[in-house]
Amino acid sequence: MSQDYLKGLNPVQYKAVTHINGPVLVIAGPGSGKTRVLTLRVAHLVQSGIAPWEILALTFTNKAAKEMKERISKVAGDKANQIWAGTFHSIFARVLRAEATKIGFPSDFSIYDPTDVKSAITEIVKGQGFDTKTYVANDIYRKISMAKNNLVSPKDYAIDGERILEDKQANMPYVYKIYDLYMKKLQRSGAMDFDDLLYQMHRLLKENPENVLEKYRKKFKYVLVDEFQDTNSLQSGIIQMLVRYPGSPENICVVGDDAQSIYAFRGATIQNILDFEKDYPNLTVYKLEQNYRSTSYIVQAANDVIAHNSRQIRKKIFTEKGEGEPIRIIRAVTDNEEARLVAALIAEMKMRYHLRNEEFAILYRINAQSRIFEEQLKSHRIAYRIYGGLSFYERKEVKDVISYLRVIANPKDEEALRRIVNYPTRGIGETSLAKLSLAAEANAVPLWEILRHAPQYDNTITARAARAIQEFVMLIEAFQRWAGNDDAYELAKRIVKMAAIMEDLEKDKTPEGQGRIENVQELLDGIKSFVEEDTLEEFQTEVLDKSLSSYLQNIALVTDNDKETDDNDRVKLMSVHSAKGLEFKAVIITGMEENLFPSLMALKSKDTLSAIDEERRLFYVAITRAEHYLALSYASSRYRFGKMQYNNSSRFLEEISPECLDVQQMGERSKVSGVKLNKIPSSKPIAKTEHPNLANFKPSPTNLIVNGSKVLHERFGEGKVVAIEGAVGNKIATIFFGSEVGEKRIMLKFAKLQILS
């Protein structure tokens, strides 16, 4: 039998592929050929005479399963189609279709999607007389999902003190009851949700040890699991039932990397891979430590960082791809400057190394960070695409807030008006809106005019809808009055609060819901930055218009994406989580600051050590996406939650060997040599602790500011007014803030200056 398919494997890969019997753990470092080893191992089992239908290969994505079958077919031919290869959910759904009657479900059971689940939960909440605004279906769904994935039944949930306490603190003490009623409803309906494909599979095996569990133990003589570090308690429990039993040959092979375990928030537990050796005493471990993707500076940095984690499977990744380029550290004064420097770096590297846009990736810790990079890439005429999500200004929650701003600036803007007239829900239904739209067309007047005088144009509208329309009109008119005095930021802040947008978003407690809140906050921070940025970067003497109209024009230019000649040649922007499994010639990891990466949530976690370890693994994943070029950027200051924050560089940067690093600051580069990044003299703007008045900063009335006044600015520090010009209401002050900051021209009505003398 020819074994040509084994040619080209390195010695460790060869052993991992050809080791047939007994438990095997393959620790596959980044870029080490994991997929190749896994697929060739399955192919080798078939080529060694094992029946393909006796092999169970579990993956996390349909794409991975399809790729595995395609690769196996090149070695084993049509036999690849007889292998049980697929995702956990698809394989277990297949088993459940055959065996569901044994646990009281029909074989043609329905599978509820998230919309069905939330509808069912809402019905139960209403039926129990609970408040739907408190017992939000999304929150309850998340809690039930997490319980199932941790093998917690409704009965177990009801006596779980920690969960019950958490629910009481969230004013939802009866989640356990809803969980129980929901599961009974599913059973009555002959339906399962997505989590049940695992949960009910576990129940099926546990409750039918002789006629079901034994059957599948005999059937699946060889079990393989990809990305084992991403499994949760439920998945691990099912695998153990199939493989661990008296007299079992324990023919299981799991492939993964504890250093790339980054999905704890989804219920994945790193303990599954860390404890695998304890669970299988006869285990053979193979470590794939040769990285075929990255150069040595990048590999060394990854090794340096992950070495700081408290509990791990030790390995030393190495590469033979050569030394490569040192890792650039980009230090910026502000987040705006960080984005500008990143865009400039991409332009420079394209020229120097003849790279295409598509060979670059900009990575960030949270999706909300994309906004500022989108704006700068657009400004530099660099084509980009958001990977795994929408462009910042296309996200629903962002468009909702901007639509309010558009209507306030121009109430005739019908598209924006239609978007917000019933958001958040205020009782103006589609029927009422359709009637008013017809009236607008018939009378050739803007929809806004119809809304202002709705009863005059249509007397069939219900009293409730008419009242809701009147309240909406009054709200918009109030915003329009405030717009005369408020800057764009203050106005946007009022909208988010008074229109109850944030209140509506806060009902969703899922990670996705938290992301939407972060996006709105990032939008507010972007508006704050627009208002506070007193001069253009390139022309320090030009004054910027800070009006609402100016802001809307500014973002309209960003969102008006030009048509590109090559649709695929675009820089990829994505979160680090989205980047897992991908690789790029050049990677820029941004926002490398304390409270951002590692995240504030991790630093405030109950188990801070474990949370920081996960953040470090996330950084490790980010580093190892790079093939040839890697840059790490951070800003000394950025707006967060409407306030200027002054930041220390991330602790993770200090963990990288100095000889791997090259520092870039405002276009200049210098080699780092044995000095911590936080200790490198930086151009960080004045911090609040550096001037005694900043601790209790309070802007003074602008009419009191005169030529010669000594003033204090939150960002630029202490300065002296050297000139005032312009008409009342639009006066511009020229202020000298010392040699480090220089002279700034600031429109006084937006300046926020405190008079010192």
PDB file of C-alpha atoms in Angstrom, residues 328-469:
ATOM      1  CA  ARG A 328       7.026  47.824  15.331  1.00  0.00           C
ATOM      2  CA  ILE A 329       5.584  49.557  18.375  1.00  0.00           C
ATOM      3  CA  ILE A 330       3.498  52.574  17.388  1.00  0.00           C
ATOM      4  CA  ARG A 331       3.044  55.036  20.245  1.00  0.00           C
ATOM      5  CA  ALA A 332       0.559  57.837  19.669  1.00  0.00           C
ATOM      6  CA  VAL A 333      -0.673  60.769  21.735  1.00  0.00           C
ATOM      7  CA  THR A 334      -4.356  60.206  20.918  1.00  0.00           C
ATOM      8  CA  ASP A 335      -6.495  57.486  19.410  1.00  0.00           C
ATOM      9  CA  ASN A 336      -6.985  59.710  16.345  1.00  0.00           C
ATOM     10  CA  GLU A 337      -3.233  59.870  15.897  1.00  0.00           C
ATOM     11  CA  GLU A 338      -2.947  56.109  16.445  1.00  0.00           C
ATOM     12  CA  ALA A 339      -5.354  55.488  13.563  1.00  0.00           C
ATOM     13  CA  ARG A 340      -3.556  58.029  11.367  1.00  0.00           C
ATOM     14  CA  LEU A 341      -0.172  56.408  12.047  1.00  0.00           C
ATOM     15  CA  VAL A 342      -1.589  52.944  11.342  1.00  0.00           C
ATOM     16  CA  ALA A 343      -3.003  54.115   8.003  1.00  0.00           C
ATOM     17  CA  ALA A 344       0.309  55.817   7.171  1.00  0.00           C
ATOM     18  CA  LEU A 345       2.214  52.638   8.087  1.00  0.00           C
ATOM     19  CA  ILE A 346       0.060  50.579   5.712  1.00  0.00           C
ATOM     20  CA  ALA A 347       0.695  53.079   2.912  1.00  0.00           C
ATOM     21  CA  GLU A 348       4.441  52.970   3.642  1.00  0.00           C
ATOM     22  CA  MET A 349       4.612  49.153   3.771  1.00  0.00           C
ATOM     23  CA  LYS A 350       2.660  48.830   0.531  1.00  0.00           C
ATOM     24  CA  MET A 351       5.324  50.912  -1.173  1.00  0.00           C
ATOM     25  CA  ARG A 352       8.361  49.427   0.573  1.00  0.00           C
ATOM     26  CA  TYR A 353       7.428  45.743   0.463  1.00  0.00           C
ATOM     27  CA  HIS A 354       5.098  45.777  -2.577  1.00  0.00           C
ATOM     28  CA  LEU A 355       2.176  44.460  -0.534  1.00  0.00           C
ATOM     29  CA  ARG A 356      -1.476  44.521  -1.563  1.00  0.00           C
ATOM     30  CA  ASN A 357      -4.255  45.825   0.673  1.00  0.00           C
ATOM     31  CA  GLU A 358      -5.651  42.316   1.135  1.00  0.00           C
ATOM     32  CA  GLU A 359      -2.380  41.216   2.762  1.00  0.00           C
ATOM     33  CA  PHE A 360      -2.987  43.526   5.756  1.00  0.00           C
ATOM     34  CA  ALA A 361      -5.189  42.987   8.808  1.00  0.00           C
ATOM     35  CA  ILE A 362      -5.985  45.549  11.494  1.00  0.00           C
ATOM     36  CA  LEU A 363      -7.050  43.758  14.681  1.00  0.00           C
ATOM     37  CA  TYR A 364      -8.797  45.232  17.708  1.00  0.00           C
ATOM     38  CA  ARG A 365     -10.088  43.950  21.046  1.00  0.00           C
ATOM     39  CA  ILE A 366     -13.640  45.275  20.677  1.00  0.00           C
ATOM     40  CA  ASN A 367     -15.596  45.897  17.473  1.00  0.00           C
ATOM     41  CA  ALA A 368     -16.375  49.495  18.428  1.00  0.00           C
ATOM     42  CA  GLN A 369     -12.706  50.369  17.791  1.00  0.00           C
ATOM     43  CA  SER A 370     -13.211  49.978  14.042  1.00  0.00           C
ATOM     44  CA  ARG A 371     -14.744  53.466  13.663  1.00  0.00           C
ATOM     45  CA  ILE A 372     -11.580  55.500  13.917  1.00  0.00           C
ATOM     46  CA  PHE A 373      -9.573  53.204  11.612  1.00  0.00           C
ATOM     47  CA  GLU A 374     -12.330  53.252   9.004  1.00  0.00           C
ATOM     48  CA  GLU A 375     -12.214  57.045   9.005  1.00  0.00           C
ATOM     49  CA  GLN A 376      -8.435  57.216   8.621  1.00  0.00           C
ATOM     50  CA  LEU A 377      -8.253  54.508   5.947  1.00  0.00           C
ATOM     51  CA  LYS A 378     -10.906  56.360   3.984  1.00  0.00           C
ATOM     52  CA  SER A 379      -8.946  59.580   4.393  1.00  0.00           C
ATOM     53  CA  HIS A 380      -5.782  57.835   3.072  1.00  0.00           C
ATOM     54  CA  ARG A 381      -7.782  56.324   0.187  1.00  0.00           C
ATOM     55  CA  ILE A 382      -7.017  52.788   1.353  1.00  0.00           C
ATOM     56  CA  ALA A 383      -9.776  50.298   0.544  1.00  0.00           C
ATOM     57  CA  TYR A 384     -10.946  48.206   3.495  1.00  0.00           C
ATOM     58  CA  ARG A 385     -13.569  45.712   4.558  1.00  0.00           C
ATOM     59  CA  ILE A 386     -14.960  44.826   7.965  1.00  0.00           C
ATOM     60  CA  TYR A 387     -14.518  41.085   8.411  1.00  0.00           C
ATOM     61  CA  GLY A 388     -17.208  39.217  10.326  1.00  0.00           C
ATOM     62  CA  GLY A 389     -19.432  42.250  10.793  1.00  0.00           C
ATOM     63  CA  LEU A 390     -20.748  45.513   9.453  1.00  0.00           C
ATOM     64  CA  SER A 391     -18.831  48.708   8.900  1.00  0.00           C
ATOM     65  CA  PHE A 392     -19.146  50.844  12.026  1.00  0.00           C
ATOM     66  CA  TYR A 393     -21.542  53.366  10.521  1.00  0.00           C
ATOM     67  CA  GLU A 394     -23.691  50.573   9.040  1.00  0.00           C
ATOM     68  CA  ARG A 395     -24.441  48.985  12.431  1.00  0.00           C
ATOM     69  CA  LYS A 396     -28.107  49.357  13.330  1.00  0.00           C
ATOM     70  CA  GLU A 397     -27.627  51.010  16.699  1.00  0.00           C
ATOM     71  CA  VAL A 398     -25.171  53.519  15.206  1.00  0.00           C
ATOM     72  CA  LYS A 399     -27.488  54.340  12.302  1.00  0.00           C
ATOM     73  CA  ASP A 400     -30.373  54.809  14.740  1.00  0.00           C
ATOM     74  CA  VAL A 401     -28.548  57.517  16.716  1.00  0.00           C
ATOM     75  CA  ILE A 402     -27.255  59.198  13.555  1.00  0.00           C
ATOM     76  CA  SER A 403     -30.777  59.174  12.117  1.00  0.00           C
ATOM     77  CA  TYR A 404     -31.961  61.175  15.136  1.00  0.00           C
ATOM     78  CA  LEU A 405     -29.181  63.692  14.466  1.00  0.00           C
ATOM     79  CA  ARG A 406     -30.110  63.854  10.779  1.00  0.00           C
ATOM     80  CA  VAL A 407     -33.783  64.524  11.533  1.00  0.00           C
ATOM     81  CA  ILE A 408     -32.896  67.252  14.029  1.00  0.00           C
ATOM     82  CA  ALA A 409     -30.680  68.942  11.432  1.00  0.00           C
ATOM     83  CA  ASN A 410     -33.148  68.338   8.587  1.00  0.00           C
ATOM     84  CA  PRO A 411     -36.647  67.140   9.534  1.00  0.00           C
ATOM     85  CA  LYS A 412     -37.468  66.672   5.819  1.00  0.00           C
ATOM     86  CA  ASP A 413     -34.999  63.731   5.731  1.00  0.00           C
ATOM     87  CA  GLU A 414     -37.673  61.069   5.214  1.00  0.00           C
ATOM     88  CA  GLU A 415     -35.387  58.011   5.305  1.00  0.00           C
ATOM     89  CA  ALA A 416     -33.955  58.994   8.682  1.00  0.00           C
ATOM     90  CA  LEU A 417     -37.419  59.992   9.953  1.00  0.00           C
ATOM     91  CA  ARG A 418     -38.941  56.629   9.036  1.00  0.00           C
ATOM     92  CA  ARG A 419     -36.100  54.870  10.838  1.00  0.00           C
ATOM     93  CA  ILE A 420     -36.651  56.578  14.192  1.00  0.00           C
ATOM     94  CA  VAL A 421     -40.351  57.430  14.274  1.00  0.00           C
ATOM     95  CA  ASN A 422     -41.068  54.203  16.160  1.00  0.00           C
ATOM     96  CA  TYR A 423     -37.638  53.508  17.653  1.00  0.00           C
ATOM     97  CA  PRO A 424     -37.501  52.780  20.499  1.00  0.00           C
ATOM     98  CA  THR A 425     -41.032  51.395  20.212  1.00  0.00           C
ATOM     99  CA  ARG A 426     -43.534  54.128  21.070  1.00  0.00           C
ATOM    100  CA  GLY A 427     -46.795  52.846  19.553  1.00  0.00           C
ATOM    101  CA  ILE A 428     -46.606  54.248  16.022  1.00  0.00           C
ATOM    102  CA  GLY A 429     -47.337  51.148  13.992  1.00  0.00           C
ATOM    103  CA  GLU A 430     -46.800  50.387  10.315  1.00  0.00           C
ATOM    104  CA  THR A 431     -50.507  50.926   9.558  1.00  0.00           C
ATOM    105  CA  SER A 432     -50.529  54.457  10.955  1.00  0.00           C
ATOM    106  CA  LEU A 433     -47.259  55.316   9.232  1.00  0.00           C
ATOM    107  CA  ALA A 434     -48.537  53.985   5.896  1.00  0.00           C
ATOM    108  CA  LYS A 435     -51.637  56.214   6.129  1.00  0.00           C
ATOM    109  CA  LEU A 436     -49.514  59.265   6.900  1.00  0.00           C
ATOM    110  CA  SER A 437     -47.109  58.466   4.051  1.00  0.00           C
ATOM    111  CA  LEU A 438     -50.033  58.355   1.616  1.00  0.00           C
ATOM    112  CA  ALA A 439     -51.198  61.704   2.948  1.00  0.00           C
ATOM    113  CA  ALA A 440     -47.704  63.157   2.397  1.00  0.00           C
ATOM    114  CA  GLU A 441     -47.715  62.000  -1.228  1.00  0.00           C
ATOM    115  CA  ALA A 442     -51.277  63.183  -1.855  1.00  0.00           C
ATOM    116  CA  ASN A 443     -50.603  66.639  -0.442  1.00  0.00           C
ATOM    117  CA  ALA A 444     -47.048  66.921  -1.805  1.00  0.00           C
ATOM    118  CA  VAL A 445     -45.630  67.868   1.606  1.00  0.00           C
ATOM    119  CA  PRO A 446     -42.817  66.312   3.666  1.00  0.00           C
ATOM    120  CA  LEU A 447     -43.724  63.471   6.019  1.00  0.00           C
ATOM    121  CA  TRP A 448     -42.524  65.615   8.938  1.00  0.00           C
ATOM    122  CA  GLU A 449     -45.279  68.178   8.234  1.00  0.00           C
ATOM    123  CA  ILE A 450     -47.860  65.395   8.190  1.00  0.00           C
ATOM    124  CA  LEU A 451     -46.595  64.120  11.555  1.00  0.00           C
ATOM    125  CA  ARG A 452     -46.796  67.612  13.062  1.00  0.00           C
ATOM    126  CA  HIS A 453     -50.462  67.905  12.061  1.00  0.00           C
ATOM    127  CA  ALA A 454     -51.454  64.238  11.840  1.00  0.00           C
ATOM    128  CA  PRO A 455     -55.167  64.547  12.891  1.00  0.00           C
ATOM    129  CA  GLN A 456     -55.735  67.196  10.203  1.00  0.00           C
ATOM    130  CA  TYR A 457     -54.581  64.856   7.448  1.00  0.00           C
ATOM    131  CA  ASP A 458     -56.082  61.571   8.649  1.00  0.00           C
ATOM    132  CA  ASN A 459     -58.788  61.268  11.286  1.00  0.00           C
ATOM    133  CA  THR A 460     -58.791  57.452  11.154  1.00  0.00           C
ATOM    134  CA  ILE A 461     -55.582  57.166  13.139  1.00  0.00           C
ATOM    135  CA  THR A 462     -56.190  55.702  16.610  1.00  0.00           C
ATOM    136  CA  ALA A 463     -56.076  57.988  19.625  1.00  0.00           C
ATOM    137  CA  ARG A 464     -53.123  55.992  20.982  1.00  0.00           C
ATOM    138  CA  ALA A 465     -51.124  56.393  17.766  1.00  0.00           C
ATOM    139  CA  ALA A 466     -52.027  60.097  17.522  1.00  0.00           C
ATOM    140  CA  ARG A 467     -50.793  60.664  21.074  1.00  0.00           C
ATOM    141  CA  ALA A 468     -47.551  58.772  20.366  1.00  0.00           C
ATOM    142  CA  ILE A 469     -46.987  60.843  17.193  1.00  0.00           C
TER     143      ILE A 469
END
